[in-house]
Amino acid sequence: MAEPVHLRPRRPCPICKKPSTQKFHPFCSKRCAEIDLGRWLGGNYAIPAVENEEPDEDQPPEAS
Ligand SMILES: [Zn+2]
């Protein structure tokens, strides 16, 4: 097998915008990877409960 040609451009680290490394892709370092992970675990993102898709059409939307 020949070396794969890198057709895709390298994306910068989403945390600090430095060139990402293969080891910590898509981040530049373990630190940035942990920062990103901490963002999710820290609850900074409001994750909608998409798994619980119960139709809620019995109750009309409250009009203020
Ligand atoms: Zn980084």
Coordinates of C-alpha atoms and ligand atoms in Angstrom, one line a residue:
M1 CA 0.0 0.0 0.0
A2 CA 1.3 3.4 -0.9
E3 CA 1.2 6.3 1.5
P4 CA -2.2 7.8 1.5
V5 CA -2.4 11.2 -0.2
H6 CA -3.6 13.9 2.1
L7 CA -6.3 15.4 0.0
R8 CA -8.1 17.0 2.9
P9 CA -6.6 20.2 4.3
R10 CA -5.5 20.1 7.9
R11 CA -8.0 21.7 10.2
P12 CA -6.7 23.9 12.9
C13 CA -7.3 23.1 16.5
P14 CA -10.9 24.2 17.3
I15 CA -9.7 25.4 20.7
C16 CA -6.7 27.5 20.0
K17 CA -6.6 27.5 16.3
K18 CA -3.1 26.0 16.2
P19 CA -2.3 23.3 13.6
S20 CA -3.8 20.0 14.8
T21 CA -1.6 17.0 15.4
Q22 CA -2.4 13.4 14.3
K23 CA -2.1 12.2 17.9
F24 CA -4.7 14.5 19.3
H25 CA -6.7 15.1 16.2
P26 CA -8.6 17.3 15.7
F27 CA -6.9 19.1 18.5
C28 CA -3.3 20.3 18.7
S29 CA -2.6 18.8 22.1
K30 CA -4.0 16.7 24.9
R31 CA -4.7 19.9 26.8
C32 CA -7.0 21.3 24.1
A33 CA -8.7 17.9 23.8
E34 CA -9.4 18.0 27.5
I35 CA -10.6 21.5 27.3
D36 CA -13.1 20.5 24.7
L37 CA -14.2 17.5 26.7
G38 CA -14.6 19.7 29.8
R39 CA -16.9 22.0 27.9
W40 CA -19.3 19.2 27.3
L41 CA -19.0 17.8 30.8
G42 CA -19.2 21.2 32.4
G43 CA -22.7 21.7 31.2
N44 CA -21.9 24.8 29.2
Y45 CA -23.8 23.3 26.3
A46 CA -27.5 22.9 26.6
I47 CA -28.0 19.4 25.2
P48 CA -31.6 18.8 24.1
A49 CA -33.1 15.4 25.0
V50 CA -33.4 14.3 21.4
E51 CA -33.8 10.7 22.5
N52 CA -37.1 11.4 24.2
E53 CA -39.3 12.3 21.3
E54 CA -42.7 12.1 22.8
P55 CA -45.4 13.9 20.9
D56 CA -46.7 16.6 23.1
E57 CA -49.6 17.7 21.1
D58 CA -52.2 17.0 23.8
Q59 CA -51.4 20.3 25.4
P60 CA -51.7 23.4 23.4
P61 CA -48.8 25.9 23.5
E62 CA -49.3 28.4 26.3
A63 CA -50.2 31.7 24.8
S64 CA -49.0 34.6 26.9
Ligands
ZN1 ZN -5.1 23.7 20.6

